[in-house]
CSV table of N, CA and C and ligand atoms in Angstrom, one decimal:
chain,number,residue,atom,x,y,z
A,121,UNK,N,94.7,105.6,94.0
A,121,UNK,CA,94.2,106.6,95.0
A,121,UNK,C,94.8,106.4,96.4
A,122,UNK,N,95.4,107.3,96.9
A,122,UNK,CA,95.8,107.3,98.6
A,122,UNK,C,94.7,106.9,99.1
A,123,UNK,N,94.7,105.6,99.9
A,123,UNK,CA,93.7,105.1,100.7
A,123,UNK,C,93.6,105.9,101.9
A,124,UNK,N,94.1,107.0,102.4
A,124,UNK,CA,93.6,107.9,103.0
A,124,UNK,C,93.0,109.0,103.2
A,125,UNK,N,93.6,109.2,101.3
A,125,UNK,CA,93.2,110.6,101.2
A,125,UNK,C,91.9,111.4,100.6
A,126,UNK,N,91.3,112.2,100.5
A,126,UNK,CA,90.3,112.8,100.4
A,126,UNK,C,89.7,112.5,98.8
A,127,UNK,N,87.8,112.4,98.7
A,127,UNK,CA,88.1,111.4,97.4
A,127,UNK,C,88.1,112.8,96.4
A,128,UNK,N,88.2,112.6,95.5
A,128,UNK,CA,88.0,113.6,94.1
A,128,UNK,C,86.1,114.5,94.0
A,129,UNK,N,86.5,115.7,94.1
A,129,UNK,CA,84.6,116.2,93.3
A,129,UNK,C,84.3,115.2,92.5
A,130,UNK,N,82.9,115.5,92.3
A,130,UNK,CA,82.3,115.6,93.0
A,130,UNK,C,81.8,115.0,94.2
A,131,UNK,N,83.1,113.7,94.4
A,131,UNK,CA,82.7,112.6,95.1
A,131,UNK,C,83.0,112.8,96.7
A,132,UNK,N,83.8,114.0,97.0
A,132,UNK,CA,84.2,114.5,98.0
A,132,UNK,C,83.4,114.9,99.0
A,133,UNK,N,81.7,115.7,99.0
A,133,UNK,CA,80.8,115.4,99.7
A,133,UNK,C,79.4,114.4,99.7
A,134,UNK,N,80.1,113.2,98.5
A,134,UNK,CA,78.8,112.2,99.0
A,134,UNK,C,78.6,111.6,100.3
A,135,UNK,N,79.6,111.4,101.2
A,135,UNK,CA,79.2,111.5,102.7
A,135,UNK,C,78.5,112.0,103.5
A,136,UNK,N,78.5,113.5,103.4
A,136,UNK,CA,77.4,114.6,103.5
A,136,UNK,C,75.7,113.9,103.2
A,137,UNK,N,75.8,114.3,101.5
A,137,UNK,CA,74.7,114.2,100.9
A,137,UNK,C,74.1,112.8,101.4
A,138,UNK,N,74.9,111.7,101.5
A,138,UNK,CA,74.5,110.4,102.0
A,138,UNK,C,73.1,110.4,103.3
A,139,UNK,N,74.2,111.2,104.3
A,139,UNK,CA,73.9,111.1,105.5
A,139,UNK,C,72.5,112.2,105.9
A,140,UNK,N,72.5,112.8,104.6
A,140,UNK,CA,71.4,114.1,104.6
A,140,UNK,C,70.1,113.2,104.2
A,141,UNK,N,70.4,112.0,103.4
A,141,UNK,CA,69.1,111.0,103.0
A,141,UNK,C,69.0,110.0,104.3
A,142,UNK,N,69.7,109.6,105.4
A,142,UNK,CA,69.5,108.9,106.3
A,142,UNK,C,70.3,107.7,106.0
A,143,UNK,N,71.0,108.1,105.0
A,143,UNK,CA,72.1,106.4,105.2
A,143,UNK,C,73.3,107.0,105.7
A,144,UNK,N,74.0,105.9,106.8
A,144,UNK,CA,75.0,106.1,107.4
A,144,UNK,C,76.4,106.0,106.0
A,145,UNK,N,77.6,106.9,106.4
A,145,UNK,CA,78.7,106.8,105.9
A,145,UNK,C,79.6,105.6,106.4
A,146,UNK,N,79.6,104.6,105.3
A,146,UNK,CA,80.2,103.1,106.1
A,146,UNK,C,81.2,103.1,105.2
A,147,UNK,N,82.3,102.6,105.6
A,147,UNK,CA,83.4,101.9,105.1
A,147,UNK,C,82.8,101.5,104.0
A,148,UNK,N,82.0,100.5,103.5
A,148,UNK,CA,81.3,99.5,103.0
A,148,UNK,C,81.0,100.3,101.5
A,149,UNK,N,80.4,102.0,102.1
A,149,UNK,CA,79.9,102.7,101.0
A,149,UNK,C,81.0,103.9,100.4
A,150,UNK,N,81.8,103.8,101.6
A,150,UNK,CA,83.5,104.8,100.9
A,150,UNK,C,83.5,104.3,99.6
A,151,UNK,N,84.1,102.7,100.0
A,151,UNK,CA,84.8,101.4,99.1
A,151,UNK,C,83.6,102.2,97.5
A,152,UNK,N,82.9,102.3,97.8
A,152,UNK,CA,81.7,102.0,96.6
A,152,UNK,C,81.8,103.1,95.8
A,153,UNK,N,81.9,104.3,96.9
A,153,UNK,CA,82.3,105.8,95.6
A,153,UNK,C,83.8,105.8,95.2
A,154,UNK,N,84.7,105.0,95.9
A,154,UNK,CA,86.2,105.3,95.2
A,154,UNK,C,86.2,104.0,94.5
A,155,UNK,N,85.7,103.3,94.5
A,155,UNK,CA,85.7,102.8,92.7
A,155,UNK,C,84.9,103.5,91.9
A,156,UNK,N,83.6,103.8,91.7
A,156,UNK,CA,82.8,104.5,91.2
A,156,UNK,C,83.6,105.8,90.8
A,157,UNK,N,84.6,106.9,91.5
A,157,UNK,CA,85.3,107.7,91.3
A,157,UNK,C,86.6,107.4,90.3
A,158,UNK,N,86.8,105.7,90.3
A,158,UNK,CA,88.4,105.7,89.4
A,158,UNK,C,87.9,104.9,88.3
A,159,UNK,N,85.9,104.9,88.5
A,159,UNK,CA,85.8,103.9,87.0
A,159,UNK,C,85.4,105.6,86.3
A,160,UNK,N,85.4,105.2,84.8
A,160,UNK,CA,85.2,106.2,83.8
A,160,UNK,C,84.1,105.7,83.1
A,161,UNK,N,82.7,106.3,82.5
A,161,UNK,CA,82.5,105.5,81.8
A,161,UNK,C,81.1,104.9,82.2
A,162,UNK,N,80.9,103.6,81.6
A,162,UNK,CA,80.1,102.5,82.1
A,162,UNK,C,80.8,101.7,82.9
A,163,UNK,N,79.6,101.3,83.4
A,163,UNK,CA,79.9,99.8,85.3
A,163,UNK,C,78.8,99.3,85.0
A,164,UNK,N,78.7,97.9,85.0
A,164,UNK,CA,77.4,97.0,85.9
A,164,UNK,C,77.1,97.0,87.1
A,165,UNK,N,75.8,96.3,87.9
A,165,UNK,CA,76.2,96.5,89.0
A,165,UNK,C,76.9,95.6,89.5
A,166,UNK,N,77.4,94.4,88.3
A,166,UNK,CA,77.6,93.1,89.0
A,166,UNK,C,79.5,93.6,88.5
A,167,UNK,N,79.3,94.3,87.9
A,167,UNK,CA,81.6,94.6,88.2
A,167,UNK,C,81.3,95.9,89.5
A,168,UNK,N,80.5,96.6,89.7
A,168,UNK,CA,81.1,97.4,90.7
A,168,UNK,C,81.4,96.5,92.0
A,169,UNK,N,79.8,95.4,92.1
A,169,UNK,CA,80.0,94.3,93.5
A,169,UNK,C,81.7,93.6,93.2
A,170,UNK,N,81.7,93.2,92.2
A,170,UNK,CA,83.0,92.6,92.1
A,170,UNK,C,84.5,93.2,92.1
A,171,UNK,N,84.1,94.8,92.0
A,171,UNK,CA,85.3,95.8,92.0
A,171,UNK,C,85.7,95.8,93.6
A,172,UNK,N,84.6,96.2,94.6
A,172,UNK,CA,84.3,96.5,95.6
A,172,UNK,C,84.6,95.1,96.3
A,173,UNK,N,84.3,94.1,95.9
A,173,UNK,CA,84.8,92.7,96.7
A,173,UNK,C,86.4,92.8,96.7
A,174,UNK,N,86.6,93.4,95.6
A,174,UNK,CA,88.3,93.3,95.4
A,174,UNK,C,89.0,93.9,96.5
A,175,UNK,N,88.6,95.1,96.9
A,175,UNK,CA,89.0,96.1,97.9
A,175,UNK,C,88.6,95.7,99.5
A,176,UNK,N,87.2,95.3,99.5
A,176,UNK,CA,86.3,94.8,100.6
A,176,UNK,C,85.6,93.5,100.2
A,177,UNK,N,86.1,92.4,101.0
A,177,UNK,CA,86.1,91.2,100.7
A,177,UNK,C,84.2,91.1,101.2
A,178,UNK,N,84.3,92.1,102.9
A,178,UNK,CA,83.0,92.0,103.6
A,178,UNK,C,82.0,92.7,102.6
A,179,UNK,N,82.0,93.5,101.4
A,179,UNK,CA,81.0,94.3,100.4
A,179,UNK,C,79.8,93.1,100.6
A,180,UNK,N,78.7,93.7,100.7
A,180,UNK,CA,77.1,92.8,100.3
A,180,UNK,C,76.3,93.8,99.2
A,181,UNK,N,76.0,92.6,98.3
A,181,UNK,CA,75.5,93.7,97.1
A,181,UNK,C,74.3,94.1,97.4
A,182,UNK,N,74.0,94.2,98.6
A,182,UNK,CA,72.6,94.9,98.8
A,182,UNK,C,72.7,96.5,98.8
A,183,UNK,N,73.9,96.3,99.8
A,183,UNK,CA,74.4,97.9,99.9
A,183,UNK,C,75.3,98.5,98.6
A,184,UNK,N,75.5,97.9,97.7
A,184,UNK,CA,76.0,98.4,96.5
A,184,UNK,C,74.8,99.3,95.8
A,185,UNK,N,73.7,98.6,95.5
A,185,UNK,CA,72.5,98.9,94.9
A,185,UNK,C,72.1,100.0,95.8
A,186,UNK,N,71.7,100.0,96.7
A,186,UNK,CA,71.5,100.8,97.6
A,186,UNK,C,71.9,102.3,97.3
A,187,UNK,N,73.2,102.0,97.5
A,187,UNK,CA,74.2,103.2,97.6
A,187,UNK,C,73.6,103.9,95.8
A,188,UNK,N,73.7,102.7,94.8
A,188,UNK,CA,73.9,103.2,93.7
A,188,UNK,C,72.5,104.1,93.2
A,189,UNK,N,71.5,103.4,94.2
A,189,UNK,CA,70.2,104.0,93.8
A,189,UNK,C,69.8,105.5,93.8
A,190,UNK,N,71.0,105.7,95.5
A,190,UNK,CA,70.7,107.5,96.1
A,190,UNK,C,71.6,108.1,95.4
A,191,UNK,N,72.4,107.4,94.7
A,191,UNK,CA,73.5,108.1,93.9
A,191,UNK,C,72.6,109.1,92.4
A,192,UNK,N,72.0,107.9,92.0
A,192,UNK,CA,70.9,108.0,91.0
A,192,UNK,C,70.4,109.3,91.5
A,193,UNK,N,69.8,109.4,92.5
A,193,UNK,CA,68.9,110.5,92.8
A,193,UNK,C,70.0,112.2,92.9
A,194,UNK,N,71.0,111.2,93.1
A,194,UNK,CA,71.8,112.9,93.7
A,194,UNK,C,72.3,113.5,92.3
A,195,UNK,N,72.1,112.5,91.3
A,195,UNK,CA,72.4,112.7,89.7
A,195,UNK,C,73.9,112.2,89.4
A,196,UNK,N,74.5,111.5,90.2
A,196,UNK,CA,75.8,111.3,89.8
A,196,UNK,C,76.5,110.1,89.2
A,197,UNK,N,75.3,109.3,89.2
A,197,UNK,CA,75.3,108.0,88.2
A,197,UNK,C,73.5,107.7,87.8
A,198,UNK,N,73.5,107.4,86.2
A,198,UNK,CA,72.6,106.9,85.5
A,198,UNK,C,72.1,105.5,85.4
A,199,UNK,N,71.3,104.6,85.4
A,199,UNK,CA,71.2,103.8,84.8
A,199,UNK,C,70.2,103.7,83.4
A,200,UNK,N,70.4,102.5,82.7
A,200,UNK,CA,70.2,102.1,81.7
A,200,UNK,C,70.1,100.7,81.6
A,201,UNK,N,70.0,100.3,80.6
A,201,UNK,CA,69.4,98.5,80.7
A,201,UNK,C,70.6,98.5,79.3
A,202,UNK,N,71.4,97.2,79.2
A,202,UNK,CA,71.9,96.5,78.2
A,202,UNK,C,70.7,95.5,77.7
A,203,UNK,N,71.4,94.8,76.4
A,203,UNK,CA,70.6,94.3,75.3
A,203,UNK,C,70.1,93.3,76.0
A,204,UNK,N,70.8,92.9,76.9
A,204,UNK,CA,69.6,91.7,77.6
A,204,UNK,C,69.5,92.4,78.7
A,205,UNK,N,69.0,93.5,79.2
A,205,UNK,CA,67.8,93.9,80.3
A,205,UNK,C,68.8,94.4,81.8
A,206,UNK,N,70.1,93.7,81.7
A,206,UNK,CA,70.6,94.1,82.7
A,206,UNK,C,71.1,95.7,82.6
A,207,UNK,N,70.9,96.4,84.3
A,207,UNK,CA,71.4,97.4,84.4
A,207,UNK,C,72.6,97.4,84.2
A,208,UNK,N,72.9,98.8,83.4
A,208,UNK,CA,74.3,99.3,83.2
A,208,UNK,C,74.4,100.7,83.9
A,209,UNK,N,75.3,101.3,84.4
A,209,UNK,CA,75.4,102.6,84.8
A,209,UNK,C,76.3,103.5,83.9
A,210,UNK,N,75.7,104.4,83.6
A,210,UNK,CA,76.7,105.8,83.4
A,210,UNK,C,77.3,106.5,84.8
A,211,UNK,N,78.1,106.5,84.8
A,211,UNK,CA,78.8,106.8,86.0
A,211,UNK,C,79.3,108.6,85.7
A,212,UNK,N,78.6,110.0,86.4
A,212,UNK,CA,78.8,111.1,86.2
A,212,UNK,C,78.5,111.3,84.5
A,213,UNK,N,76.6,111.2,84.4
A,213,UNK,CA,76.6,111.4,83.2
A,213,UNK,C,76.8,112.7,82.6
A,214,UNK,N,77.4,112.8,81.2
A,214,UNK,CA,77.7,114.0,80.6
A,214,UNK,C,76.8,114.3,79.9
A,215,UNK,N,76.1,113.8,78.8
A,215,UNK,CA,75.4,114.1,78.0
A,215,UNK,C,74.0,112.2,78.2
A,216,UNK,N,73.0,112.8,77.9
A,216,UNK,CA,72.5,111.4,77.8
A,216,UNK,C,72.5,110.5,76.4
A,217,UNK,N,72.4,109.7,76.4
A,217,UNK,CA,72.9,108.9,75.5
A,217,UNK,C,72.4,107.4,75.6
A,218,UNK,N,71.5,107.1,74.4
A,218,UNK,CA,71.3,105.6,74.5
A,218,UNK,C,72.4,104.7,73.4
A,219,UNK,N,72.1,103.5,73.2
A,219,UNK,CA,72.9,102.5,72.7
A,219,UNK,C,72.3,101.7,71.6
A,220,UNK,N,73.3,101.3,70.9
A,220,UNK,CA,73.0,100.4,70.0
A,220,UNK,C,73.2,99.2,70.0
A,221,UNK,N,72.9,98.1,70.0
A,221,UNK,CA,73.8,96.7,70.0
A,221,UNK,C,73.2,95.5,68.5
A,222,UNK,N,74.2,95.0,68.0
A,222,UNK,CA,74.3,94.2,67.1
A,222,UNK,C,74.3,92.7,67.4
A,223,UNK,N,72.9,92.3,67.0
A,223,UNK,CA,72.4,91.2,67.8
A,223,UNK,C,73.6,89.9,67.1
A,224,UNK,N,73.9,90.2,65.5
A,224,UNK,CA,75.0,89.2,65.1
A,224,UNK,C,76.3,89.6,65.8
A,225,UNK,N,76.8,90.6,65.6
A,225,UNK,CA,78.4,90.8,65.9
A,225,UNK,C,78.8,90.8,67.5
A,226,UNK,N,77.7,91.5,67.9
A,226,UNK,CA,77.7,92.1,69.5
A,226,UNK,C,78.4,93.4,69.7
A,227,UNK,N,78.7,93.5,68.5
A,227,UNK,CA,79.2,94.5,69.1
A,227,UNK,C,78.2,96.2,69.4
A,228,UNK,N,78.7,97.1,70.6
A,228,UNK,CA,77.6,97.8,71.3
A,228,UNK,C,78.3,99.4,71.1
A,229,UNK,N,77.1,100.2,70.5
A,229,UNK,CA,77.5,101.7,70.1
A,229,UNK,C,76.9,102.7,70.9
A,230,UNK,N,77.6,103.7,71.1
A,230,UNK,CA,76.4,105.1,71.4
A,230,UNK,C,76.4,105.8,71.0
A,231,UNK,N,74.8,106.0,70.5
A,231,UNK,CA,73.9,106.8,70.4
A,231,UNK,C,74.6,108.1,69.8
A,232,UNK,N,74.6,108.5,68.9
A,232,UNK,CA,74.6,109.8,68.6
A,232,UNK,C,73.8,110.9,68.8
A,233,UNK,N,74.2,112.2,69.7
A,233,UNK,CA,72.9,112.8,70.0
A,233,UNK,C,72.0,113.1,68.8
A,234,UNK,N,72.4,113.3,67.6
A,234,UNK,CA,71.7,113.3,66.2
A,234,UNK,C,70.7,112.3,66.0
A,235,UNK,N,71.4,111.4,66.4
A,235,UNK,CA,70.4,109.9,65.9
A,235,UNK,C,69.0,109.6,67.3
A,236,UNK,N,69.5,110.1,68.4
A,236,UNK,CA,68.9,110.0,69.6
A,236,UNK,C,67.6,111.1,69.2
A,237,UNK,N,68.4,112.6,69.0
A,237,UNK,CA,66.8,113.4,68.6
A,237,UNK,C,66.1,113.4,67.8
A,238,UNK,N,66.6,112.5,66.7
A,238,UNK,CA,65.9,111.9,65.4
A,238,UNK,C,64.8,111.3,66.0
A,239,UNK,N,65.2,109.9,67.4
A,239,UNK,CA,63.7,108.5,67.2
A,239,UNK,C,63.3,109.5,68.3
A,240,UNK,N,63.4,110.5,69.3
A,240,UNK,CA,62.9,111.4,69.9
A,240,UNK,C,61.7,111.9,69.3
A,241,UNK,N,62.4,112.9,68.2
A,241,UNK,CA,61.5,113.7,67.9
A,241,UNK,C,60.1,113.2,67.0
A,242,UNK,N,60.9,111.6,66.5
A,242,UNK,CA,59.7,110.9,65.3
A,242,UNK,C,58.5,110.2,66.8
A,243,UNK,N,58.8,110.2,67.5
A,243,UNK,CA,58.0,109.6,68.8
A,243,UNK,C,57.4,110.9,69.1
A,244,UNK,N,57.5,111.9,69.4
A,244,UNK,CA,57.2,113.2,70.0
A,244,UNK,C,55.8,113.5,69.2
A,245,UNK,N,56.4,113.6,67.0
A,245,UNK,CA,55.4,114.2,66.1
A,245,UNK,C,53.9,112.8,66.5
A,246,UNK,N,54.3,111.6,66.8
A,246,UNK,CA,53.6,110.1,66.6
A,246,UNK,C,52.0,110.3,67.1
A,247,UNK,N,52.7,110.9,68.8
A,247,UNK,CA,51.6,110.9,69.5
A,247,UNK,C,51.8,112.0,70.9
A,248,UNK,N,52.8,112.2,70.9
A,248,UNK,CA,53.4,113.2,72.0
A,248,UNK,C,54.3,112.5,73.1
A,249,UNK,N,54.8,110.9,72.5
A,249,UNK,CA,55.1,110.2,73.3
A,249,UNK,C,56.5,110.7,74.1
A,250,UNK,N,57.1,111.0,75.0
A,250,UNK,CA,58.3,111.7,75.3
A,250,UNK,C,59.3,110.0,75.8
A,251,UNK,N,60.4,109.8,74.6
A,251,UNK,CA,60.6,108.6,74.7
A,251,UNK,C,62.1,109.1,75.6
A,252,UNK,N,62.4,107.8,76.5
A,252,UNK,CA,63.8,108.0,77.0
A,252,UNK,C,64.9,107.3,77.0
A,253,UNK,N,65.1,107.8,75.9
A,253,UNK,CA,66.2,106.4,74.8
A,253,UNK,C,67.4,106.6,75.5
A,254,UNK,N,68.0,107.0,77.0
A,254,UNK,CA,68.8,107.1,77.2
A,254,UNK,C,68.7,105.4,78.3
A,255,UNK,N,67.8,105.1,78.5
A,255,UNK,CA,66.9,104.2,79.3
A,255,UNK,C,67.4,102.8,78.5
A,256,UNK,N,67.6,102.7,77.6
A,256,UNK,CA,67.2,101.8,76.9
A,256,UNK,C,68.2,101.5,75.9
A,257,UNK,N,68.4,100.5,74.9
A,257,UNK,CA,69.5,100.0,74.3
A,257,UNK,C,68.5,99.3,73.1
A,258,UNK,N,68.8,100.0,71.9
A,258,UNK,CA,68.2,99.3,71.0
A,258,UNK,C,69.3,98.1,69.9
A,259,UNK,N,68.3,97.2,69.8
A,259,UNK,CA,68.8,95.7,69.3
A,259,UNK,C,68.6,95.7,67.9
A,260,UNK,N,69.5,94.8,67.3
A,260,UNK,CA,69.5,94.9,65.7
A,260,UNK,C,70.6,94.4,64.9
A,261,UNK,N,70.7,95.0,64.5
A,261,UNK,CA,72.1,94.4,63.4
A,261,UNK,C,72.7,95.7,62.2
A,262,UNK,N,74.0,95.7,62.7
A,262,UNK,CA,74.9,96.7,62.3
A,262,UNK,C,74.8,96.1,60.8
A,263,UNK,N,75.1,97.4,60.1
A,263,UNK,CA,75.3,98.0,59.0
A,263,UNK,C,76.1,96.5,58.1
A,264,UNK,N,77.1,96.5,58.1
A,264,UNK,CA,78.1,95.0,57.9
A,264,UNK,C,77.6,93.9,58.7
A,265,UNK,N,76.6,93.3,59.5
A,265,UNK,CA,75.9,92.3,59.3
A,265,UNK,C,74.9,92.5,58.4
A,266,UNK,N,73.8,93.5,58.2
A,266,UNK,CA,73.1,93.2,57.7
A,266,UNK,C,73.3,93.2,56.4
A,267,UNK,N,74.9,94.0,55.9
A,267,UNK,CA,74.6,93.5,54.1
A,267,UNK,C,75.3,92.0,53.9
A,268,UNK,N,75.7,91.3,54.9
A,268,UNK,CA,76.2,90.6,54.9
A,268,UNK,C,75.7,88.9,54.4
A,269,UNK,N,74.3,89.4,54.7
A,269,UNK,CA,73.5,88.5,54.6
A,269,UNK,C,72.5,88.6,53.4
B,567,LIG,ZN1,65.4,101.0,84.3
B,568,LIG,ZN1,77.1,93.5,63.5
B,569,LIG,ZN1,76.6,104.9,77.4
């Protein structure tokens, strides 16, 4: 990305929107949306601090969180919790989507919207519970570990 140049939509008025919640546009929180704009995908918050150290040595992860939380609110990143509890972000969520993880292999799936309005809708008939499996990361063991045993 031209370090001078104008970031990409949506990310092009989070300055604005920023400054419309009462936080100042700092260097510190540029750094934060043009990684945030060249990651795809999922981030933690502990690789975006560490993405953002790369670029800005001065980054404090207070203002990472920070930033990431009004971001939350403006809708342009999600979080979610990995299998052990730490936040993960969807960064410009498309569809929501929770996770799988396989407590033998490790290895980590998403959610099929099928499979998502399946434990939805069995939670919904249960008790009326409105579950938000996009929140959350369910633990277990994949298909080939479990016949494996
Ligand atoms: Zn949470
Ligand atoms: Zn497995
Ligand atoms: Zn995901």
């Amino acid at each position: 990305m031209d370090a001078n140049g104008s970031l990409p939509a949506p990310w092009d008025t989070v300055g604005d929107r920023l400054r419309e919640r009462g936080l100042r546009w700092t260097p510190q929180r540029r750094t934060v949306i043009e990684v945030l704009a060249a990651a795809d995908g999922h981030v933690t918050g502990a690789d975006l601090v560490e993405r953002c150290r790369a670029r800005d040595a001065s980054t404090i992860p207070s203002t990472v969180y920070r930033t990431l939380d009004v971001l939350e609110e403006l809708g342009l990143v999600r979080h979610g919790h990995g299998a052990d509890g730490h936040e993960e972000f969807h960064v410009r969520p498309q569809e929501e989507h929770g996770h799988l993880h396989c407590a033998d292999c490790g290895a980590t799936w998403e959610l099929e919207t099928s499979q998502a309005s399946a434990i939805e809708s069995a939670f919904r008939a249960i008790d009326g519970f409105e579950i938000d499996i996009a929140h959350v990361t369910l633990v277990g063991r994949c298909r080939a570990c479990a016949g494996s045993s």
